[in-house]
Tab-separated table of C-alpha atoms in Angstrom:
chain	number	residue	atom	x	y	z
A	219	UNK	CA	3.333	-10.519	-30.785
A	220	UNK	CA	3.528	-7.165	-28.761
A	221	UNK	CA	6.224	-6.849	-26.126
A	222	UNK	CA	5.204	-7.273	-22.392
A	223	UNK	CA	6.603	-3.511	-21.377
A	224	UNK	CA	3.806	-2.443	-24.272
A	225	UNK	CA	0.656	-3.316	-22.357
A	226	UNK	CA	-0.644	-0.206	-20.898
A	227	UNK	CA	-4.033	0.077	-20.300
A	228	UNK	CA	-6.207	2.648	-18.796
A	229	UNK	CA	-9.737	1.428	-18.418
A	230	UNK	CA	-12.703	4.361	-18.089
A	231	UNK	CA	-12.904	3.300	-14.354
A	232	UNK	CA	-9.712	3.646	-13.033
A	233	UNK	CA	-8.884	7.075	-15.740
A	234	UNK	CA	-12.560	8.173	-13.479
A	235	UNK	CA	-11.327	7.243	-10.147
A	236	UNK	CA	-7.489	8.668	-10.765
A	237	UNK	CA	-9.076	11.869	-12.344
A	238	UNK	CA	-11.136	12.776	-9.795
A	239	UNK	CA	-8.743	12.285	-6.558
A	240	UNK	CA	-6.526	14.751	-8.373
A	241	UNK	CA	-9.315	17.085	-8.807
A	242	UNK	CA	-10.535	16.668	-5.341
A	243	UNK	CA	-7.322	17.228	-3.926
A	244	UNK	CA	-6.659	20.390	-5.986
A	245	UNK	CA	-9.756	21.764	-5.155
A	246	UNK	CA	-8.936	21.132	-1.185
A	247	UNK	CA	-5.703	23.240	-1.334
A	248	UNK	CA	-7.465	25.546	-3.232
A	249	UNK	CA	-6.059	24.798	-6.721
A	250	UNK	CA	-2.540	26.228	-5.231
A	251	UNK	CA	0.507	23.672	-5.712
A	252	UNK	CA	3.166	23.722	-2.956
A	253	UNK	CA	5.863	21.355	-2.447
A	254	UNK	CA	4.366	18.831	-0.697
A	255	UNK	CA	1.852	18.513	-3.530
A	256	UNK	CA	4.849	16.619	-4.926
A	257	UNK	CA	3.999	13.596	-2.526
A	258	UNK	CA	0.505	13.600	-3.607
A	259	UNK	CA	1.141	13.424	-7.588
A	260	UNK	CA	4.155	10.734	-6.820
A	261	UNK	CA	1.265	8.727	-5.146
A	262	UNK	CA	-0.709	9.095	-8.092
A	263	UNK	CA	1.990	7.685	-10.267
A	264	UNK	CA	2.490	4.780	-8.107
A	265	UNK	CA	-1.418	3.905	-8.227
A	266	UNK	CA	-1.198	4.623	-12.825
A	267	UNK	CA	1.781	1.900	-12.444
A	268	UNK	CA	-0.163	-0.533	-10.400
A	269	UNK	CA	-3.736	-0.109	-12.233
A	270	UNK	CA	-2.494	0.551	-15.779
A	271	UNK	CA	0.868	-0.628	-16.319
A	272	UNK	CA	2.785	-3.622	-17.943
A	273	UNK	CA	3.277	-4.802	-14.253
A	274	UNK	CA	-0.607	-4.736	-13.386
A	275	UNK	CA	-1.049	-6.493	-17.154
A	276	UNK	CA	1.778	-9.486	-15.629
A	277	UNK	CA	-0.013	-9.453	-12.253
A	278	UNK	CA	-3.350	-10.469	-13.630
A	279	UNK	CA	-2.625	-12.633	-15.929
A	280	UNK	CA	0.514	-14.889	-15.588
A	281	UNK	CA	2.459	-13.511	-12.140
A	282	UNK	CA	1.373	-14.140	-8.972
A	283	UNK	CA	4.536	-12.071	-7.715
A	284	UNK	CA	3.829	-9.129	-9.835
A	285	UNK	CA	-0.093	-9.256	-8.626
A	286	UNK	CA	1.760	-8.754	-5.229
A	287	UNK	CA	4.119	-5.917	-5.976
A	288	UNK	CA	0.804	-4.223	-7.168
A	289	UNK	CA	-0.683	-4.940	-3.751
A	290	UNK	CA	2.524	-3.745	-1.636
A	291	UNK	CA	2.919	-0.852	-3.740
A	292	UNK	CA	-1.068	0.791	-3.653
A	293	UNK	CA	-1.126	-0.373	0.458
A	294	UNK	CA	2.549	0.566	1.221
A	295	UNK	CA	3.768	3.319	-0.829
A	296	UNK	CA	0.868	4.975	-2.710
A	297	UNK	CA	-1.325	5.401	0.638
A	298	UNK	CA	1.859	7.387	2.637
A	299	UNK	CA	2.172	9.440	-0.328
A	300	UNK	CA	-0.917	10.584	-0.597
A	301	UNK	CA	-1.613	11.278	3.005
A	302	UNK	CA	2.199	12.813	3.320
A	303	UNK	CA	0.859	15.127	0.441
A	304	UNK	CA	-2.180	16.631	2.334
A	305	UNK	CA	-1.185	20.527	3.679
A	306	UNK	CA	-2.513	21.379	6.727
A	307	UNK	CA	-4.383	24.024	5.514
A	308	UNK	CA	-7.266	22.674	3.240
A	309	UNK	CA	-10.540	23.082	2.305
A	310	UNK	CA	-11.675	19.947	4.590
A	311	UNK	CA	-9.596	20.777	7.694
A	312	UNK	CA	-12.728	20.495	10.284
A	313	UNK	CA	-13.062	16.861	8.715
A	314	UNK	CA	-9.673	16.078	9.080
A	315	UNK	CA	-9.270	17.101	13.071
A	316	UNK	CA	-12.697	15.251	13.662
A	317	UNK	CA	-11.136	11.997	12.636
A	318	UNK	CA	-8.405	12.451	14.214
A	319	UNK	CA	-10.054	12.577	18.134
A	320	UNK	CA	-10.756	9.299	19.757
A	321	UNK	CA	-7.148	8.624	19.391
A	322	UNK	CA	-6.937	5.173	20.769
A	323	UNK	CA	-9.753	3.318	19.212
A	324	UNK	CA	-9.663	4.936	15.242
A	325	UNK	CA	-5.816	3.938	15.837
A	326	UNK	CA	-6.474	0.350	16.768
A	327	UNK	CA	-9.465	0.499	14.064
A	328	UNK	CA	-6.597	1.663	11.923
A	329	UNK	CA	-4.053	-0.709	12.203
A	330	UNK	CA	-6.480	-3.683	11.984
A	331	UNK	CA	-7.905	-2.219	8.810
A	332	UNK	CA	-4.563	-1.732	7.213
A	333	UNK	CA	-2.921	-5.082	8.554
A	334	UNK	CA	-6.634	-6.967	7.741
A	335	UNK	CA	-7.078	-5.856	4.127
A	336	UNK	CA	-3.619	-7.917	2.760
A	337	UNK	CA	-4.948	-10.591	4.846
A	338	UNK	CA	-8.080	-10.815	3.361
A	339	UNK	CA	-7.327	-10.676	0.184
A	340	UNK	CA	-4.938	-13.318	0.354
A	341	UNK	CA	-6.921	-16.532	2.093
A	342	UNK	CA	-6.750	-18.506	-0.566
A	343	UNK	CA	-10.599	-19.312	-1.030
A	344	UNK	CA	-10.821	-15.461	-1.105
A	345	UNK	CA	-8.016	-15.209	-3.637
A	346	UNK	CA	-9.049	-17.874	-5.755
A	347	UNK	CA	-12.656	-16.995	-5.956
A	348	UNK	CA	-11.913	-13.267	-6.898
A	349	UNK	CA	-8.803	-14.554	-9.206
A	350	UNK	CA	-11.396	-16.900	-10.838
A	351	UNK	CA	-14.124	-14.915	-11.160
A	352	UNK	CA	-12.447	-11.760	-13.764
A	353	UNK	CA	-14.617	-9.456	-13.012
A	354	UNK	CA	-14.009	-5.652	-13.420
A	355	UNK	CA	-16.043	-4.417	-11.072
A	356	UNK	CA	-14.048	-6.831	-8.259
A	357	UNK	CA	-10.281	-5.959	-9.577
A	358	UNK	CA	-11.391	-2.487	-8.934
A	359	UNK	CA	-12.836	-3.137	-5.978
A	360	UNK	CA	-9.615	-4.960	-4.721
A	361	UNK	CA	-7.191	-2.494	-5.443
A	362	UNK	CA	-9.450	0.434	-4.106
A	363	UNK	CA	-9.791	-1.263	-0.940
A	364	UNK	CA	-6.012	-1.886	-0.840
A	365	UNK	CA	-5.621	2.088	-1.386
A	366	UNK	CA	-8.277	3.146	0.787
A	367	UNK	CA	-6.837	1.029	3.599
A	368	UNK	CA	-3.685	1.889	3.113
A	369	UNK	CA	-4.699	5.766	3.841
A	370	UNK	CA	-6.571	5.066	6.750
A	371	UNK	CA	-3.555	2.401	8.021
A	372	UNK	CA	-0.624	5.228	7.615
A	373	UNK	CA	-3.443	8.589	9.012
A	374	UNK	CA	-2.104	7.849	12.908
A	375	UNK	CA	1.847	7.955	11.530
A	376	UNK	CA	1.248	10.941	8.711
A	377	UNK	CA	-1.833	12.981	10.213
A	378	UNK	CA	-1.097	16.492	8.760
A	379	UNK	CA	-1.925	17.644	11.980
A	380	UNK	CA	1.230	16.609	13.859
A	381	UNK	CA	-0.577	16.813	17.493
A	382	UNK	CA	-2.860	14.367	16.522
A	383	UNK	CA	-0.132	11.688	15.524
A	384	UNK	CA	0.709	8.496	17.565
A	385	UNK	CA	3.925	9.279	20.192
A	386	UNK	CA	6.606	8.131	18.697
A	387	UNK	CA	7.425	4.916	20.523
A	388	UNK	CA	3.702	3.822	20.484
A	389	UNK	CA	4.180	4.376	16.740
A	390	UNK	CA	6.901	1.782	16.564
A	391	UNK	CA	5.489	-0.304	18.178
A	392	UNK	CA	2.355	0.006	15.436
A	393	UNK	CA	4.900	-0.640	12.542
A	394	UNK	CA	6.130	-3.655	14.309
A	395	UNK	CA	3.279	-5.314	15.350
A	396	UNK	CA	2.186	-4.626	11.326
A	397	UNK	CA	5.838	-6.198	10.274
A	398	UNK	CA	4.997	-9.437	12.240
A	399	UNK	CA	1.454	-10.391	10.625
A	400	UNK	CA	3.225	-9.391	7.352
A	401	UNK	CA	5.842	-11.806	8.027
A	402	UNK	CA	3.611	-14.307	8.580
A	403	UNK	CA	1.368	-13.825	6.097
A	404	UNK	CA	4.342	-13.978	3.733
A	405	UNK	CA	5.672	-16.871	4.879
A	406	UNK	CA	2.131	-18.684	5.033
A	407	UNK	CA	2.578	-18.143	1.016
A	408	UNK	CA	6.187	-18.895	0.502
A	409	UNK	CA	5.060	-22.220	2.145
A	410	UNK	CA	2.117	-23.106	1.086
A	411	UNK	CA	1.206	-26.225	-0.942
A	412	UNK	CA	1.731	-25.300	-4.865
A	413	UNK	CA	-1.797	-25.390	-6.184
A	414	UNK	CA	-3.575	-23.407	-3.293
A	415	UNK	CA	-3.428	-20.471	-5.454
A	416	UNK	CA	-4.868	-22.051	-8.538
A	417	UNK	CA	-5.222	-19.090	-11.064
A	418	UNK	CA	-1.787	-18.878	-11.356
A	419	UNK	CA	-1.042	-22.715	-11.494
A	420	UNK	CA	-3.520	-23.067	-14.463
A	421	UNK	CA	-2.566	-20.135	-16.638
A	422	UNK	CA	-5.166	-19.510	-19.793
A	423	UNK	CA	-2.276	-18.081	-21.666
A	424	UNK	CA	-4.504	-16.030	-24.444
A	425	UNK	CA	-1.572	-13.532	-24.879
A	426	UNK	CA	0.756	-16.052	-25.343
A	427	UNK	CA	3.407	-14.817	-23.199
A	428	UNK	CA	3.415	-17.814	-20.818
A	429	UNK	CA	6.370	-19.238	-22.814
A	430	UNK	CA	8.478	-16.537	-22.492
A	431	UNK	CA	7.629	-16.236	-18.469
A	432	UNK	CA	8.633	-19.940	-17.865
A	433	UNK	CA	11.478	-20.818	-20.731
A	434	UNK	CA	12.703	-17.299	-20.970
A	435	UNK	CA	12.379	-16.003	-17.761
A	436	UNK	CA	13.058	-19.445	-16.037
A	437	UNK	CA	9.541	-18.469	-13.596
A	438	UNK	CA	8.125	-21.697	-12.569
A	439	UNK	CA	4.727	-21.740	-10.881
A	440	UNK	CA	6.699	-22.214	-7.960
A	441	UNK	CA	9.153	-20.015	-8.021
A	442	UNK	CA	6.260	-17.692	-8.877
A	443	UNK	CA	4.588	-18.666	-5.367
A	444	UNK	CA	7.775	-18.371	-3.134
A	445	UNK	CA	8.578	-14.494	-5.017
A	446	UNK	CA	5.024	-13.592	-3.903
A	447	UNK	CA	5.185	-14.732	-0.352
A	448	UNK	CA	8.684	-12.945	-0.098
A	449	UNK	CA	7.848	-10.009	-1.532
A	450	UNK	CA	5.004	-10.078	1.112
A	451	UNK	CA	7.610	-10.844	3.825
A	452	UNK	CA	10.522	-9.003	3.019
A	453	UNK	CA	9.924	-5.506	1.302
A	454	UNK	CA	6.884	-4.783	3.268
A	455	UNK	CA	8.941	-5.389	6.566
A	456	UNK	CA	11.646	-3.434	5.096
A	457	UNK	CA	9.170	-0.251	4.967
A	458	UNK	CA	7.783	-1.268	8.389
A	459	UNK	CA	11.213	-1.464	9.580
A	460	UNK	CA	12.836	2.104	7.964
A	461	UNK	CA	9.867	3.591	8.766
A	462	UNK	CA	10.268	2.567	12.723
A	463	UNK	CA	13.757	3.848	12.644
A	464	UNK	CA	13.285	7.279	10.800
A	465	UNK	CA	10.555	7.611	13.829
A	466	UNK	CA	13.032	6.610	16.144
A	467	UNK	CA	15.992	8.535	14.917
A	468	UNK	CA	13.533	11.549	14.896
A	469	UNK	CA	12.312	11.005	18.798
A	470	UNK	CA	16.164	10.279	19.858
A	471	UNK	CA	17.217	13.825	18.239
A	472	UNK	CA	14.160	15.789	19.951
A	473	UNK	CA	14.735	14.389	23.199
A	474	UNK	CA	17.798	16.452	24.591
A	475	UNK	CA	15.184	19.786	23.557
A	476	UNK	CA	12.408	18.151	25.550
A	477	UNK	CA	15.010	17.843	28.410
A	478	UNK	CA	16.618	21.125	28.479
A	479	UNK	CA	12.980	22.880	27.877
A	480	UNK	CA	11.928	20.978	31.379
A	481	UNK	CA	15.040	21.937	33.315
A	482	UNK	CA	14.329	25.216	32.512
A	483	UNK	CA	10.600	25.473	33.211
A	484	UNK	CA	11.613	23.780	36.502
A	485	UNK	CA	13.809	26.901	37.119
């Protein structure tokens, strides 16, 4: 039997899908890599980990709290690093600055889309149905939608164009508001009955790695549940949270400019 940290697997789909954000985003900055490109290809790697690694292998088959370090990582960290790797000066710049008008509703549009997306793929009947049907075509799906959402969620806080971001306090408040459905989303799971996420109660252990993840490991089915609904609750507000007060921080240091800069156009 192969060790767990062995299972890598790239399947054409997601090799397609990786290959051709890369290319798309060289060909915006005009196939010229700067610094911040660094961002972009660390976002990358996060999204190879979570579609192709031994964790995404775990997640899918035997770990309902690795399946949700996949999900946290592709809405939470992948997302920001992609958008934080976009230079202002691109090939799609006119698409960028029409997104960002209408400030008020795409920002409400993007908060519920980003808060919405963990939500729905975690009601159980959702989960179980998708969980039970192993399909392809629907893993991909899920994780593309988590990525996808997680772009449009973080656009207000990261816009390239800095004018077009959220003020700083209303983008607290944003993170926050995100923090508290992720608490309770994550403690809905930590909670809930054992057995309302049935793929991972009944495990078809084919692999036959299920021994080691119980006897080994000592990872009941229940323990299993309460990791995923804490890893919902806990590391997501965590980025929520450090994310609020690097905003804050930020605003706090810029305010004694904005000050002086008004006493002395008042002059």
């Amino acid at each position: 039997m192969h060790s767990i940290y062995s299972y890598w697997h790239f399947d054409p789909v997601s090799i397609l899908f990786i290959t051709m954000l890369c290319l798309f985003y060289l060909y915006a900055i005009r196939f010229k890599i700067r610094k911040q490109s660094l961002f972009f290809f660390a976002g990358i790697s996060i999204i190879i980990i979570c579609v192709a690694s031994p964790l995404h292998f775990l997640g899918e088959n035997y770990l309902f709290s690795a399946h949700m370090i996949s999900h946290v990582l592709l809405l939470l960290i992948a997302a920001p690093l992609l958008v934080a790797g976009i230079p202002q000066e691109n090939v799609f710049r006119k698409y960028f600055l029409f997104l960002s008008t209408h400030k008020i509703k795409i920002h409400v549009l993007c908060w519920f889309t980003g808060v919405g997306i963990m939500w729905f793929w975690h009601i159980p009947y959702i989960f179980n149905m998708a969980a039970s049907a192993r399909s392809m075509g629907l893993m991909h799906a899920q994780w593309l939608s988590l990525l996808v959402a997680g772009i449009i969620f973080c656009w207000p806080i990261l816009n390239p164009y800095r004018q077009y971001r959220i003020p700083s306090l209303s983008a607290v408040l944003y993170l926050s508001l995100a923090c508290v459905f992720c608490t309770l989303l994550g403690l809905m799971i930590t909670f809930a009955p054992l057995g309302m996420y049935m793929p991972y109660l009944h495990i078809s252990d084919s692999n036959g790695f299920l021994n080691i993840i119980r006897n080994q490991w000592k990872i009941s089915a229940s323990i299993d549940q309460q990791a995923a609904g804490l890893i919902m609750w806990v590391p997501c507000c965590l980025i929520y949270l450090t994310a609020s007060m690097a905003i804050l921080v930020k605003w706090y240091d810029q305010k004694p400019y904005e000050v002086r800069d008004a006493i002395m156009i008042k002059n």
